[in-house]
Amino acid sequence: MGGSKLRRYGSTGRTRTMCLAALGVVKVATPDQIRRLMCPGTKDAATVRGGLKDLEAERLVVSPGSAVRVNEAGVRVTEKLWTLTPAGLEAAAVVLNRPAREMGGTAKAAAASGAKHARAVTDVLDAFLQTPPEPTQPVVRKHQLAPAAPPADPPARPEGLGPLTAWSTEAVLPVGGTFLSPARGSLRADMVFASPGHEVVPLLFVEVDNGTEGPPIVADKIERYRRFFARRVPTGTGNGRDVPLWRTIWPATGREGYPPVALVFTKNVGQLAMQARMREVGELARDHWRGIWEGDSHTPQGQKPDGYRDYDGKVPLLATTLRLLAANGPHGPVWWRYGHTSWQTLADALDNPDDYRAYSVRAEARRKAQEAALERARREREEELRRLEAAKWACPTCQRYVYPADDLTPGGECRPCLNYRERAAAETAQEQPDQPPTGGGIFGRRRRT
């Protein structure tokens, strides 16, 4: 990224535009964070620092504070924090193609105090974006005896969730009042990804957890998210219909229920401690994410009762850690969806395998299986009838058609004729007189005494 002689620090227009775009989204960041967000292929943050200093000369950015971080070598490094001025905020709005009223504040006060949370949000955004590093051409130095060696290919990064222009930070979510004047109890989403038509997630709200707030406070945020998502306003068309307030700003999700909310835990603690915190937050927020079970009262006898969970009015709640997100990207198996049983990809975590849609598929499968069983029974009956028709004969007595049966002789009389013969034989036997006794009675010979 070559420099320019038109600026004191030799920055290019592209570099300055990248700085404005990054600060327009995250509001406050260090030069190294901007480098990772926008141009991770560069060797260091010198290019970004030059762009920021040239923008400072134009009074578009300012550095009201600094922050300390530990680099890869374990050395503590102090870096300046940069943010936009009001004029810079307007310039960033032009770069991002957003209305100036949607840009929010300059976060100057946060930068002055170290902006710990804001820096964590920027790190999370970097993990979401996974900006592909582009190789840079080495600068040819004066009196260079040999050409510089070609740069090595930068390491590949997993697929990200972008572009940067689809992200915003510190989005106001009014549970009452307006977006410009929210009522007490409203909250600000740390990050929002909005990309209409995105195949996986057109809309995603992100909360960054530094571990500084207790689980009840984090769970309370989910309750306020639910209250905001439930809020409805008139359409303004005069048809008497209301629409969700969030739909007046952001695109539809394409799924049942409210938009998904992702919790990203950034504090570097042990695995057991992290899992315990994630579980506690989920338990405290259970009423806000868990669907209501609707049992099927028409389940066939002998089968396991079926049903589905109704997620209408519930918040799809996901969780991950910054470490997992940075290593595997947002589309990797890094998401724990509360109510699911394993780590999943983003697409699988957003799915509801136990909702009405999935239940209707099972119900349709059962209906088709029942229809197939009835069809098999019908064909078996027809085949049996064909077999009987082929084996029938005429009764030699009454000429009725006789169908095979276990108690009938093939070619013999039909059952009515046989029954008639049996009744006739029984009646004849009853009409015959008893035979006289022999050797006894009145006229029998007496035994001599």
Coordinates of N, CA and C in Angstrom, one line a residue, residues 173-176 183-187 220-232 245-246 258 288 313 315:
L173 N -32.3 0.0 21.1 CA -33.5 -0.9 21.1 C -34.5 -0.4 22.1
P174 N -35.4 0.5 21.7 CA -36.3 1.1 22.7 C -37.5 0.2 23.1
V175 N -37.6 -0.2 24.3 CA -38.7 -0.9 24.8 C -39.9 0.0 25.0
G176 N -39.6 1.3 24.9 CA -40.6 2.4 25.0 C -40.0 3.6 24.4
A183 N -37.2 5.0 26.0 CA -37.7 5.1 27.4 C -36.7 4.4 28.3
R184 N -36.8 4.6 29.6 CA -36.0 4.0 30.6 C -36.2 2.4 30.5
G185 N -35.2 1.7 30.6 CA -35.2 0.2 30.5 C -34.9 -0.3 29.1
S186 N -34.7 0.7 28.2 CA -34.2 0.3 26.9 C -32.8 -0.1 26.9
L187 N -32.3 -0.7 25.9 CA -30.9 -1.1 25.8 C -30.3 -0.8 24.5
D220 N -31.0 -10.5 32.2 CA -32.0 -9.4 32.1 C -31.9 -8.7 30.7
K221 N -30.7 -8.6 30.1 CA -30.7 -8.1 28.8 C -31.5 -8.9 27.8
I222 N -31.5 -10.2 27.9 CA -32.3 -11.0 27.0 C -33.8 -10.8 27.2
E223 N -34.2 -10.5 28.5 CA -35.6 -10.1 28.8 C -35.9 -8.8 28.1
R224 N -35.0 -7.9 28.1 CA -35.3 -6.6 27.4 C -35.3 -6.7 25.9
Y225 N -34.4 -7.6 25.4 CA -34.5 -7.9 24.0 C -35.9 -8.4 23.6
R226 N -36.4 -9.3 24.4 CA -37.7 -9.9 24.1 C -38.8 -8.8 24.2
R227 N -38.7 -7.9 25.1 CA -39.7 -6.8 25.2 C -39.6 -6.0 24.0
F228 N -38.4 -5.7 23.5 CA -38.2 -4.8 22.3 C -38.8 -5.5 21.1
F229 N -38.5 -6.8 20.9 CA -39.0 -7.6 19.8 C -40.5 -7.7 19.8
A230 N -41.1 -7.7 21.0 CA -42.5 -7.9 21.1 C -43.3 -6.5 20.8
R231 N -42.6 -5.5 20.8 CA -43.2 -4.2 20.6 C -43.7 -4.0 19.2
R232 N -45.0 -3.5 19.1 CA -45.6 -3.4 17.8 C -46.0 -1.9 17.6
L245 N -41.9 -3.4 15.7 CA -41.1 -2.2 15.6 C -39.8 -2.5 14.9
W246 N -39.2 -3.6 15.3 CA -37.8 -3.9 14.7 C -37.9 -4.1 13.2
Y258 N -38.5 -14.6 17.2 CA -37.9 -13.3 17.1 C -36.5 -13.4 16.5
H288 N -37.3 -16.9 28.3 CA -37.2 -16.0 27.1 C -36.8 -16.8 25.8
G313 N -42.8 -15.7 19.9 CA -42.5 -14.9 21.0 C -41.3 -15.3 21.8
V315 N -36.9 -15.8 22.0 CA -35.7 -15.3 21.4 C -34.7 -16.5 21.2

